[in-house]
Each structure stands twice: as structure tokens, then as C-alpha cells.
XYZ file of C-alpha atoms in Angstrom:
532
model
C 217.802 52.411 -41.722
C 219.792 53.471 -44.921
C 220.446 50.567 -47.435
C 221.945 50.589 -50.838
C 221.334 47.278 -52.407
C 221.399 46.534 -55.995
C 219.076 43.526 -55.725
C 216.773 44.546 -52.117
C 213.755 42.151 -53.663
C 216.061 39.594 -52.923
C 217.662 40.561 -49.674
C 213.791 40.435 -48.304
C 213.766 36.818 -49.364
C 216.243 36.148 -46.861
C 215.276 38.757 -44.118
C 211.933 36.569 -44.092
C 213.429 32.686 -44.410
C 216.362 33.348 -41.765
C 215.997 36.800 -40.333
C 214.883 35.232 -37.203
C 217.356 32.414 -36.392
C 219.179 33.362 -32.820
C 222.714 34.456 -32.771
C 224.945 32.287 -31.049
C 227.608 32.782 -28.324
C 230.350 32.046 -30.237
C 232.631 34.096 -28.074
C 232.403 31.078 -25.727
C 234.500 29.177 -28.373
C 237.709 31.238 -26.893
C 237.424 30.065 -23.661
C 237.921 25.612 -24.960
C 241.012 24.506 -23.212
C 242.229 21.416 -24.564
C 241.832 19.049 -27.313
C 239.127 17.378 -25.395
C 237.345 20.368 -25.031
C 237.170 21.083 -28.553
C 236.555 17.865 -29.631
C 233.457 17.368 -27.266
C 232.306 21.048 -28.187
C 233.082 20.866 -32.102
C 230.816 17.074 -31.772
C 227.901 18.465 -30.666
C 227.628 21.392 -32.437
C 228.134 20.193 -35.828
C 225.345 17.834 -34.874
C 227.104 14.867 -35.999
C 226.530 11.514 -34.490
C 229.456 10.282 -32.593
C 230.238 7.176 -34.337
C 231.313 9.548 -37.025
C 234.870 9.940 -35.666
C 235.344 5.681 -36.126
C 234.351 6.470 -40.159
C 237.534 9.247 -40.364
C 240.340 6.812 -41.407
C 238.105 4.741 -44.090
C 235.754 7.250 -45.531
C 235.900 10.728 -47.736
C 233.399 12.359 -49.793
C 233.344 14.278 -53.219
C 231.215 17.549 -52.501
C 229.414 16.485 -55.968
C 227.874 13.359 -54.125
C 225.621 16.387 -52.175
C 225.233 18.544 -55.314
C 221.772 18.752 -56.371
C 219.965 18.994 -59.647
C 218.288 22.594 -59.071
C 215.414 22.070 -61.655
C 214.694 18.481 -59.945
C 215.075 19.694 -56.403
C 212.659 22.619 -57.010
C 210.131 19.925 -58.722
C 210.136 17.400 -55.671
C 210.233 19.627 -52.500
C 207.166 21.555 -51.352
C 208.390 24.768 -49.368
C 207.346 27.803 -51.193
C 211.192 29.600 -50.778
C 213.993 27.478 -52.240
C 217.651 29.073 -51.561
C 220.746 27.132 -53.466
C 224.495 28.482 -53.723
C 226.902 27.313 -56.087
C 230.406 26.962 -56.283
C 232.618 29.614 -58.865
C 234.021 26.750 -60.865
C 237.413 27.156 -60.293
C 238.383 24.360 -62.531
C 237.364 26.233 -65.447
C 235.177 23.339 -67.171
C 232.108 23.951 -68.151
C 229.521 25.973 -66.092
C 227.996 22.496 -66.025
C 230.465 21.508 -63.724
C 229.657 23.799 -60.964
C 227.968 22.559 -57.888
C 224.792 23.521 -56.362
C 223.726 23.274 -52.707
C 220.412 23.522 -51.076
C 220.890 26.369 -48.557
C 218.171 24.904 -45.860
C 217.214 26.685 -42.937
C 218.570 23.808 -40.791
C 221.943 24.056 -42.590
C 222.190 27.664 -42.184
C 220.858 27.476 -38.133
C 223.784 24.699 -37.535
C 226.670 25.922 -39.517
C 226.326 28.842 -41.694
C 224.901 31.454 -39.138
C 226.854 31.328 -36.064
C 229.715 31.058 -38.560
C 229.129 34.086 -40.130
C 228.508 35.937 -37.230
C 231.138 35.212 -35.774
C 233.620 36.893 -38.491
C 231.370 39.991 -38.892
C 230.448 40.410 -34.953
C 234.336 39.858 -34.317
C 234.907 42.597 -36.839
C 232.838 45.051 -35.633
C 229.246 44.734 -36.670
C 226.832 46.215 -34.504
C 222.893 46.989 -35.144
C 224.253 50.470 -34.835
C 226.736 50.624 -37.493
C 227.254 50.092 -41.282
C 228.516 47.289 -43.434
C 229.949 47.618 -46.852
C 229.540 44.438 -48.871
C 230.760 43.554 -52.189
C 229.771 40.406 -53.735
C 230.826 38.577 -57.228
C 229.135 39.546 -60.374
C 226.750 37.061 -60.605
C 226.279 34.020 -63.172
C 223.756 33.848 -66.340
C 221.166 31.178 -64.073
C 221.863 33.729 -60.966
C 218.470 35.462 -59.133
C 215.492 35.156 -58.187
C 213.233 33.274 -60.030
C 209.514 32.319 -59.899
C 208.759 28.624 -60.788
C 205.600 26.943 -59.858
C 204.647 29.238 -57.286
C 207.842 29.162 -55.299
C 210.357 31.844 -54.454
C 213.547 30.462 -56.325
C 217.013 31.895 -55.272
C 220.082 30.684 -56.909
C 223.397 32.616 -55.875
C 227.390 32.077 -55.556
C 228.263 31.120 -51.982
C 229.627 34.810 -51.533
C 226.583 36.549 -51.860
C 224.508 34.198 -50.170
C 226.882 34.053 -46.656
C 226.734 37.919 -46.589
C 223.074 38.272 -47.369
C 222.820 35.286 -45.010
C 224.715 38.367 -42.350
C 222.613 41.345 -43.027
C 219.442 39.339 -42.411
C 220.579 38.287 -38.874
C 222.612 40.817 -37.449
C 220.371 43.838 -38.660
C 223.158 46.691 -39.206
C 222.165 49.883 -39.042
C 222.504 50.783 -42.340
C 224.758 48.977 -45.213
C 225.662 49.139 -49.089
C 225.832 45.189 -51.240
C 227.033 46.016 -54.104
C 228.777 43.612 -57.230
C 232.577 44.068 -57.243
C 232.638 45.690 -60.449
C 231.088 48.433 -59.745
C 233.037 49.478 -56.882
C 234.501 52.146 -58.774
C 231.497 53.536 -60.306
C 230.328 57.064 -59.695
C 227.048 55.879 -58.275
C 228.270 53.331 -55.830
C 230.914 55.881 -54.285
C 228.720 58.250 -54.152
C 226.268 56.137 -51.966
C 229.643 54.694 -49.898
C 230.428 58.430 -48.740
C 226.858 58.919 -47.265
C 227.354 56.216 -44.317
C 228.487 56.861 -41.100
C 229.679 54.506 -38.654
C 231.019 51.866 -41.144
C 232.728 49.258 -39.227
C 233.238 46.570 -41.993
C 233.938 46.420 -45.551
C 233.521 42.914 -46.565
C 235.277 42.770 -49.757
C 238.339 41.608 -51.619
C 241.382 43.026 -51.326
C 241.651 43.689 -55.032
C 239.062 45.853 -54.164
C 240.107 47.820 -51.809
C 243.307 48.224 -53.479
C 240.747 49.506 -56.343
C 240.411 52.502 -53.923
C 243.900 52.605 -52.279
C 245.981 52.822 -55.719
C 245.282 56.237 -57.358
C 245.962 54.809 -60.553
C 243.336 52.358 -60.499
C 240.492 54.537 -58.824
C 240.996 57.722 -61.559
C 240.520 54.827 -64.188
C 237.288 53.736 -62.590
C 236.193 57.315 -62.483
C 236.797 58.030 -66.195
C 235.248 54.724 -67.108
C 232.263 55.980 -64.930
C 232.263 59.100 -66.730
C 231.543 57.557 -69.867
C 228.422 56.139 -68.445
C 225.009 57.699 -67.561
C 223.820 58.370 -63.512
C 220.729 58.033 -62.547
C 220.772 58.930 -58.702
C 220.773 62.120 -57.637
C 224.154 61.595 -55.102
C 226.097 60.174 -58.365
C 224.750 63.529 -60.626
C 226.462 65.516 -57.203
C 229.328 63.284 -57.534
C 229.960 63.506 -60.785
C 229.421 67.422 -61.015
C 232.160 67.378 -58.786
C 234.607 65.777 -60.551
C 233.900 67.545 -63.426
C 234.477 70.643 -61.744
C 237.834 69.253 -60.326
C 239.246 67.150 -62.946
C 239.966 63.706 -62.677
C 243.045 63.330 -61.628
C 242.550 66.241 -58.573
C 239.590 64.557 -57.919
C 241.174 61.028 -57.676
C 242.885 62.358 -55.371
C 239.941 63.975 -53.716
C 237.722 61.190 -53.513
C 240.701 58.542 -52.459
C 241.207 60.807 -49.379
C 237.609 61.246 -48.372
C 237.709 57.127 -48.719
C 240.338 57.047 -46.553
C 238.032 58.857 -43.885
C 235.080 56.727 -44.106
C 236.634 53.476 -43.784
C 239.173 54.254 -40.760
C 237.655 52.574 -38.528
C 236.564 49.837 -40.319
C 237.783 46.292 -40.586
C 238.589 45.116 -43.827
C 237.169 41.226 -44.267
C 238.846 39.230 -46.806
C 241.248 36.312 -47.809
C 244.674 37.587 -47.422
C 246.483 34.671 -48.574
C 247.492 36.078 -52.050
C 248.462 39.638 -50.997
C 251.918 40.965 -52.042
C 254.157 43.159 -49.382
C 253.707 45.732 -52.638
C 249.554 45.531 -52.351
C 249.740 45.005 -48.020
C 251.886 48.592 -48.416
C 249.227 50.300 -50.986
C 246.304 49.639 -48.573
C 249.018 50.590 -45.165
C 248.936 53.613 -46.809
C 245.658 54.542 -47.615
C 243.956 53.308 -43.879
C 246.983 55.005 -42.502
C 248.053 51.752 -41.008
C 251.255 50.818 -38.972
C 252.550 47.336 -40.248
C 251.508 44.570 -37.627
C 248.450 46.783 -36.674
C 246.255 46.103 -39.750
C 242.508 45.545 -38.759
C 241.840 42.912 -41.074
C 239.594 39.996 -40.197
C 241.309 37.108 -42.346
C 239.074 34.470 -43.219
C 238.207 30.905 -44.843
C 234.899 30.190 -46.395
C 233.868 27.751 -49.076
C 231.208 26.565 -50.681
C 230.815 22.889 -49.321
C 232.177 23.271 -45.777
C 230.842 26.729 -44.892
C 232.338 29.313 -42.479
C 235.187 27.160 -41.241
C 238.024 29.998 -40.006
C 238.837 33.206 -38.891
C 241.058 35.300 -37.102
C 239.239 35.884 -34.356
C 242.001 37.760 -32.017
C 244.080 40.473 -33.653
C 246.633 39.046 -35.783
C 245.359 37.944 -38.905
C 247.846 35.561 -39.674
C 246.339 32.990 -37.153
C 242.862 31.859 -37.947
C 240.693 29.576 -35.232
C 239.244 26.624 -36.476
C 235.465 27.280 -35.698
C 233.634 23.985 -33.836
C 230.580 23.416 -36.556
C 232.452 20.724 -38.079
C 234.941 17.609 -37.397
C 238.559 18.449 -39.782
C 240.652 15.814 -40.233
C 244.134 16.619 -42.509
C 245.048 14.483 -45.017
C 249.059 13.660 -45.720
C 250.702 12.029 -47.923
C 247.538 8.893 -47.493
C 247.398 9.311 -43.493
C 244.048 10.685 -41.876
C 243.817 12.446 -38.524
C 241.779 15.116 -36.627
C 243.203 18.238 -36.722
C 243.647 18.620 -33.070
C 245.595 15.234 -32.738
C 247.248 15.663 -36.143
C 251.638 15.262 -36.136
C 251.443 16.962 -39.344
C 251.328 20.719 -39.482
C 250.345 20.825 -43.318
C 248.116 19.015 -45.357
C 245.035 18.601 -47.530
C 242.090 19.715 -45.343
C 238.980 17.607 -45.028
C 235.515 18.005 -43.162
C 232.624 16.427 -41.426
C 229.958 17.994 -41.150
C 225.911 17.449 -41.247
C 224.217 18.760 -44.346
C 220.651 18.702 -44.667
C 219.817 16.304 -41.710
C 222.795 13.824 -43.150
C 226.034 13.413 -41.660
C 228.915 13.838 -44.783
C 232.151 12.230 -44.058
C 235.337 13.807 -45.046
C 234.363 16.378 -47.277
C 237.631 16.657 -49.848
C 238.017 20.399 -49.703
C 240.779 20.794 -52.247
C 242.651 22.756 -49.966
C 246.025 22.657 -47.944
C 246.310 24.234 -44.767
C 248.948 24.838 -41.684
C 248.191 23.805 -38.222
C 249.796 26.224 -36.042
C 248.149 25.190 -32.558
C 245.761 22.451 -30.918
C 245.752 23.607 -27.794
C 241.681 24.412 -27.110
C 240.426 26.269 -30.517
C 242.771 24.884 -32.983
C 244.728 27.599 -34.552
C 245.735 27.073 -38.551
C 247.946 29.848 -40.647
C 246.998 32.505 -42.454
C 247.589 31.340 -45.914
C 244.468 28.968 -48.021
C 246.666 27.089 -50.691
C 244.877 25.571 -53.201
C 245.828 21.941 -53.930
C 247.236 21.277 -57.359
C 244.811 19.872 -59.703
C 244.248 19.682 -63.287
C 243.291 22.240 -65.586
C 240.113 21.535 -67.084
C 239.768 24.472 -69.565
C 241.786 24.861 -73.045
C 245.344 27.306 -72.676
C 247.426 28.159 -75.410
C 250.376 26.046 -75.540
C 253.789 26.635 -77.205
C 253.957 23.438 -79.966
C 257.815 22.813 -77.910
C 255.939 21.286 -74.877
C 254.476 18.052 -77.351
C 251.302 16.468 -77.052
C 249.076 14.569 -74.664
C 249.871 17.151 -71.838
C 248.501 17.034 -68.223
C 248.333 20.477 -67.045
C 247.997 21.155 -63.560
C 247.152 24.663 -61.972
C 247.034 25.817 -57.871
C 249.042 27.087 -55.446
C 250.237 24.431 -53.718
C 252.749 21.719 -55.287
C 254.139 18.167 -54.021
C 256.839 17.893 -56.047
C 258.490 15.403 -54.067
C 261.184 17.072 -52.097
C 260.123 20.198 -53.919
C 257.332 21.538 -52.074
C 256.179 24.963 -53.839
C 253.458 27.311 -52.120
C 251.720 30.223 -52.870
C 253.647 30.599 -56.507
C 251.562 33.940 -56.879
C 254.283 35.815 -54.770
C 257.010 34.269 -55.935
C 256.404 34.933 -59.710
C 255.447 38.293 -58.476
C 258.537 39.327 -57.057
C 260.546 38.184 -60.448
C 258.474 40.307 -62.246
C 259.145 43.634 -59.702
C 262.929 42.423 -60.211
C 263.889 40.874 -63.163
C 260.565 41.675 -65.627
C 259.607 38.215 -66.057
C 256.846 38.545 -68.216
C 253.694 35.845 -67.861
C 253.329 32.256 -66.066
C 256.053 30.288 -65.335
C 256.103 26.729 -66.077
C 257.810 23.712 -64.154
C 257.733 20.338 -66.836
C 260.073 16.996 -66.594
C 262.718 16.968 -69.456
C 264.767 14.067 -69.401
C 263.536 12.895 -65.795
C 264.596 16.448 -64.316
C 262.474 18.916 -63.626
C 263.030 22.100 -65.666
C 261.635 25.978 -64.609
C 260.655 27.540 -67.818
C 260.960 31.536 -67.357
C 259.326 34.125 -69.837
C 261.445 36.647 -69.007
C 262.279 38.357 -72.324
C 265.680 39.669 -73.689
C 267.087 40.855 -70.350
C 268.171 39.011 -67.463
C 270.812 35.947 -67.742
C 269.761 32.512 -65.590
C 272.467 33.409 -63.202
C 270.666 36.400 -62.074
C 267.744 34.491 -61.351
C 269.354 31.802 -59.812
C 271.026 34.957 -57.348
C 267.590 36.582 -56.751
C 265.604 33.303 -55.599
C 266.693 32.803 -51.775
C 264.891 36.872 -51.820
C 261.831 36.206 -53.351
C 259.057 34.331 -51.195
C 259.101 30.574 -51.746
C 262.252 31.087 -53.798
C 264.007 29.240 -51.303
C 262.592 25.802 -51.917
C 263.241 26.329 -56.082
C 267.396 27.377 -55.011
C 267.735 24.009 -53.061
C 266.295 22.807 -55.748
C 268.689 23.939 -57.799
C 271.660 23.013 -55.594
C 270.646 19.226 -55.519
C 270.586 19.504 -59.427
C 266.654 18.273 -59.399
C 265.992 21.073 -61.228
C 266.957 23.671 -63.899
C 266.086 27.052 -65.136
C 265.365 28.290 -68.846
C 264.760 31.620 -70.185
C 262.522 32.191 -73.316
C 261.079 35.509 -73.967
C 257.618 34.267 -74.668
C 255.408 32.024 -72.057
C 255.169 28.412 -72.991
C 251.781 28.273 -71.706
C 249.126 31.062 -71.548
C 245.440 31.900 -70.960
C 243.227 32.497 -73.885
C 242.709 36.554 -74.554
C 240.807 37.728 -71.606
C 238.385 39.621 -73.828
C 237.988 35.844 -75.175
C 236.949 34.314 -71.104
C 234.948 36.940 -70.256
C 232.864 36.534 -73.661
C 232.640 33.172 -73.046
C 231.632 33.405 -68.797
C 229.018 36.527 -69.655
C 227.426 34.400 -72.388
C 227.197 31.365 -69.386
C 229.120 29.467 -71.485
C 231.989 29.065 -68.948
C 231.736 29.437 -65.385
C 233.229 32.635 -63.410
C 236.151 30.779 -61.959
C 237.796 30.364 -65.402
C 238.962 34.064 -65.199
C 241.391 32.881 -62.994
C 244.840 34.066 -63.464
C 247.585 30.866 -62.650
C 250.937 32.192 -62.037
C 252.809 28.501 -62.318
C 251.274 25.973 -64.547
C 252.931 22.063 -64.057
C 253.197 20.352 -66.802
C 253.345 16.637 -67.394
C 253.844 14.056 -70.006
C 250.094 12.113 -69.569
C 251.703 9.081 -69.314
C 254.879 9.875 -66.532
C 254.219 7.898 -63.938
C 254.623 10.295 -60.629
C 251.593 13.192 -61.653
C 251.300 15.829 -59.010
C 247.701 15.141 -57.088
């Protein structure tokens, strides 16, 4: 078995605590009917009692009830190997905020395991092929730690769900690597030695690290600038040398391209641009519509939840390890009796031996069928909520602000989603320039774009019904509920980003504040209607 692992102490710790839990069947899931079906299967796998379903319309539950206080936990239990995840503080508060979860090996046996298994099994993993993993840089309190004679591991969610795979399904060989260094010398260099790779679990920002020539030749001359201290990075880098770096961008991108054909790519695709989904067509030498791209939805508190687990990656199957119920507008019901196709997604689930009730995941999500294994789309919006962390805002917008962040807005009858791809596509076509911001001015709202000297409202207002979402801001507009201004500098903007990553390296913030909002709402702290 070949492994490159930057941390292999560590994957041991997990090879030993859950390297032996059985893989499930989870292929059987496909073959639930009806509603019934589901509801009976999804019941007695997620352990919980039955009664739970009468608590649905009456209870819900703030993941930070279940949060534990590492340094106390470790003090009062006795096993000698402790695992915890933790959350990547979206939010942006302080790293104080973030949550922490004891990662038992009943938890992981119940929900956690078959879950993950079934996204990496469905994408191809085999004990005789590779897996390519890339997990987040990890946080100041992240590791392994000794403390009182136990074996202390403390992880984001990410890493611990794929190490969680490579102890149970046994590859053949694999690479785990932190996202930033996917462009090093070393790490390539290591990635062109597999064979057989049949998954590259990773985001898509970085695989579009490899696809987009421009980014990989500035990886590789960063790289340059930085000593090697295997013996395939010194060939590596020889190489390029020899070649130059941009022939052997161009070099490397291609033998890339090679290695990873038959792969699956596994990541969230909700906030991919056509621009990006074209960049990585490319480089896989992909048709559009045949993409092999395992789309999925995992978080912190609820676990493996969804996945495509057919072709199209645009329709993701509820798994049966939990009880959803979606949330609308105040009404509760489970997702497979649901008459809403959108809403705030909660969960029931067991954790730890107790049952938790409606789990508030923060997220929004579209029920597409409920017909057996409920089907939901392939887009993860984010709930609006509000911004814990300090911005820089223009003194025009006043005082005593509420500033909310996500990608998903209930505005009333202005519903925006997924604002990333809208502001995206004004930038390709009229240079806006920064985050756009939607605020109440005289008890209209009022769409506040940076977008320089050069375009006129008007041409805005003509390019919106083209732009994704742009639709729901132009009828908008044609009700007169809302307006658009130009300014040529944002109203509201992110501290330097030399400034956040100071700040999250020193563990005074947590990772989730580098976060880049495309649409910031703004609110008087007083108006009456605030968007959550």
C-alpha cells in the first residue's frame, strides 16, 4: 500500500478506534418504494425511538445544546482515545464560538460510517484503487494531543469524515493532503505516482487550482521559492526548471488531466459558476451533462445526510440515518410528507446514545421527490443570518446596523438564492467591482452596486433577467419594491485579507471568517421585519 499523508500518526488513531466497524449495504437504500418505506427504514436506522416523530411539531434544538467543553469532556470520561470535530465557524465570531462534538464510536457505527461510505463506494472507491483527499488547513487547538494518558484528537468535521473513510474502506493506496498545498511541488509530485485513482475528494476551488493554467503556474512559482525535501519533488522540480514554468504548467496540467480521468470528483457544487463548471469540462475532457461528480451534503451536527447517488449530480438522496423535517415560514413537516418544496432543513437524529430533536441546521434546501429515497436539489443555501465579525462600513449606511450574510434571502416576495452567481455574472458583464448590498431606504428596498465609473442603472436593469437569480431582483424592480444605485466603491467590505488570515493563523478568529459574502443585507436594528 502507497500512502502520502501529512499527519499518518494520526490516521493510525483512527485505523485502530474504527477501522473495524462493518460496511453497510447502503445500496439497499435504492430499492425503498414509498414514503412508508422510507419512513419505517430511515426510523430504525437512525436508532431513534418512535415517539420521536409526535415531538416534530413542538420541539427543535440548537446544535450548541450537544457541544461539549473539550478540556471537561477529556477530564470526566475514561476511554484512553478521545476523537472531537468542530465546526469552521462560519459566523465569523470568535473561535470561541465554534462547536465541538464527541466523535464516539457509536455515533460514527450509526450515522457517520455507512454515510460516508456510501458517497465514496458510490464514487468509485475500491480496496484496489486510490483516493486523493484534501482536507482544510487545520485550526491553532487542531491534532493530536496527549493529556493524561489519553490519545486526544481534535479536528474540523472535513478531515475527520475522510479519515473516518480511509480507515474503513482500506484503498489501495491514497494521498490526504491540506488544501493549500495542493499546488506545491511536493504534493504533485506524490499525486502523479498513483495509479488507479478513482476519487479526488476535494473542493472544487481546488481542482480548478489544477484545471486553470493561470492558477497552477502560480502555485508552481510559489513552490519554487520554497525548499523540497522528497526525492519525487527534487525530480519534479528539476523538471520544471529544465522546462520553464509556463511550458511546464502546461506540462504538468496535462499529465493531471491523465491521472484523474477516471476519477470522480467529490465536492459541494452548489457555488460553481458555468465559467468554473467549463474550466474543469475542459481539463477532465468532459461532455456537459456527463460530469462524474459525486455532489454532496455534509455538516458538522447532522453528519453525512446527502448525495447523488445515481448519475446526475443535481439530485441528491436523502440518506435514512436521520428523521428531516423542513421548516417554512413557522410550519414543521417530514420531508417525505412535506407540501413545501423549499425550506429551512432540520434533523433528528441520535447522538451519543440520546435522541436530538430537530437539529436547526441553518440550511435551506429543495425537495425534488418523496417517492421512496427522498430526492432534494443540488444546491445547499445557507440561511441568512447575522454577521458576527466586524466589516468595514461606508459612514452613508448610519449606525446601529444589523448585517446579515448567506445565500439564501426571505425578503418577503423577494426571495434571493445563491447571490454568489448572480453577483458573479455582473462582474463577467458589467465589472461590478465587490459585494453588493440590499438595505431599506425610506421603506423600499434599495440594491447598492459597486460598479465603478462605467455602466448606467439601465444597463443593469437590461442584464438581470440573464444573470442567474436576476430574475427575482427584475420583478422586483417592476413592482417598484426595489431600486438600484451605482457607487464606484462597496458600501460594505471585508477587512484586508492579509488582516483575517493574521488574525485565524494566530487562533484568534476561527477559519470560517475567511469567507467571502457576495450580498450583505443590511438593516436599521430597530426595523421591525429583520430577515431570519
Amino acid at each position: 500500500m502507497t500512502y502520502y499523508d501529512f499527519d499518518p500518526e494520526i490516521q493510525q488513531v483512527f485505523s485502530s478506534q474504527f477501522g473495524d466497524i462493518p460496511l453497510s449495504d447502503w445500496e439497499s437504500w435504492l430499492s425503498l418504494s414509498d414514503r412508508e418505506e422510507y419512513e419505517d427504514s430511515a426510523i430504525k436506522q437512525s436508532g431513534l425511538p418512535e415517539e420521536s416523530l409526535s415531538q416534530i411539531e413542538t420541539e427543535k434544538t440548537d446544535p450548541r445544546s450537544f457541544s461539549v467543553n473539550v478540556d471537561t469532556f477529556i477530564t470526566s470520561h475514561e476511554d484512553s482515545v478521545l476523537v472531537f470535530c468542530h465546526t469552521s465557524g462560519t459566523s465569523g465570531g470568535s473561535i470561541k464560538d465554534l462547536k465541538w462534538f464527541y466523535m464516539s464510536r457509536e455515533l460514527v457505527s450509526l450515522l457517520w460510517a455507512p454515510g460516508m461510505q456510501a458517497i465514496f463506494q458510490k464514487s468509485g472507491l475500491s480496496p484496489q484503487s486510490a483516493a486523493v483527499v484534501f482536507v482544510p488547513s487545520r485550526g491553532s487547538d487542531d491534532g493530536l494531543f496527549h493529556t493524561s494518558g489519553k490519545k486526544v484528537v481534535k479536528l474540523y468535521s472535513a478531515e475527520v469524515s475522510q479519515r473516518l473513510v480511509l480507515s474503513i474502506m482500506h484503498p489501495g493506496s491514497y494521498l490526504i493532503h491540506e488544501y493549500k498545498d495542493s499546488r506545491t511541488i511536493e504534493v504533485l509530485a506524490e499525486l502523479l505516482t498513483l495509479d488507479r485513482i478513482s476519487v479526488v475528494s476535494a473542493p472544487f476551488l481546488t481542482v480548478l487550482g489544477w484545471a486553470d493554467p493561470e492558477r497552477l503556474r502560480w502555485g508552481l512559482e510559489k513552490s519554487l521559492r520554497e525548499p523540497v525535501t522528497t526525492v519525487e519533488g527534487e525530480q519534479l522540480r528539476q523538471r520544471i526548471e529544465a522546462l520553464g514554468v509556463e511550458a511546464a504548467t502546461l506540462k504538468l496540467r496535462e499529465e493531471l488531466s491523465q491521472v484523474l480521468s477516471d476519477a470522480t470528483l467529490i465536492f459541494s457544487a452548489t457555488a460553481i459558476t458555468e465559467k468554473e463548471w467549463e474550466v474543469i469540462r475542459q481539463f477532465l475532457s468532459w461532455e456537459r451533462g456527463e460530469e462524474k461528480v459525486t455532489n454532496l451534503y455534509v455538516g458538522s451536527e447532522v453528519g453525512p445526510f446527502a448525495a447523488n447517488l445515481e448519475r446526475d449530480w443535481k439530485r441528491m438522496h436523502v440518506f435514512p440515518l436521520t428523521i428531516p423535517v423542513i421548516e417554512y415560514r413557522g410550519v414543521r413537516e417530514l420531508i417525505s410528507q412535506t407540501d413545501h418544496t423549499e425550506g429551512r432543513l432540520l434533523v433528528s437524529r441520535m447522538h451519543n446514545g440520546k435522541p436530538v430533536i430537530n437539529v436547526d441546521t441553518g440550511d435551506v434546501i429543495h425537495v425534488q421527490d418523496q417517492d421512496g429515497l427522498p430526492v432534494i436539489g443540488g444546491e445547499i443555501l445557507r440561511d441568512s443570518f447575522e454577521l458576527k465579525r466586524d466589516v468595514i462600513v461606508s459612514p452613508e449606511m448610519g449606525e446601529d446596523l444589523n448585517i446579515f450574510v448567506g445565500s439564501y434571502f426571505d425578503l418577503g416576495e423577494m426571495k434571493i438564492r445563491n447571490p454568489r452567481l448572480l453577483v458573479e455574472c455582473l462582474s463577467q458583464r458589467v465589472g461590478v467591482k465587490g459585494a453588493v448590498v440590499i438595505r431599506v431606504v425610506d421603506n423600499r428596498w434599495e440594491m447598492v452596486v459597486p460598479a465603478g465609473k462605467k455602466p448606467c442603472s439601465q444597463e443593469i436593469e437590461r442584464l438581470l433577467p440573464l444573470c442567474p437569480g436576476g430574475d427575482v431582483i427584475d420583478e422586483a424592480l417592476s413592482r417598484r419594491d426595489l431600486r438600484i444605485r451605482l457607487v464606484e466603491e462597496p458600501m460594505v467590505s471585508e477587512m484586508p485579507r492579509s488582516t483575517l488570515l493574521t488574525k485565524v493563523r494566530n487562533g484568534e478568529l476561527p477559519k470560517g471568517a475567511l469567507t467571502k459574502w457576495p450580498l450583505y443585507v443590511v438593516m436599521p436594528s430597530d426595523f421591525p421585519h429583520q430577515p431570519i
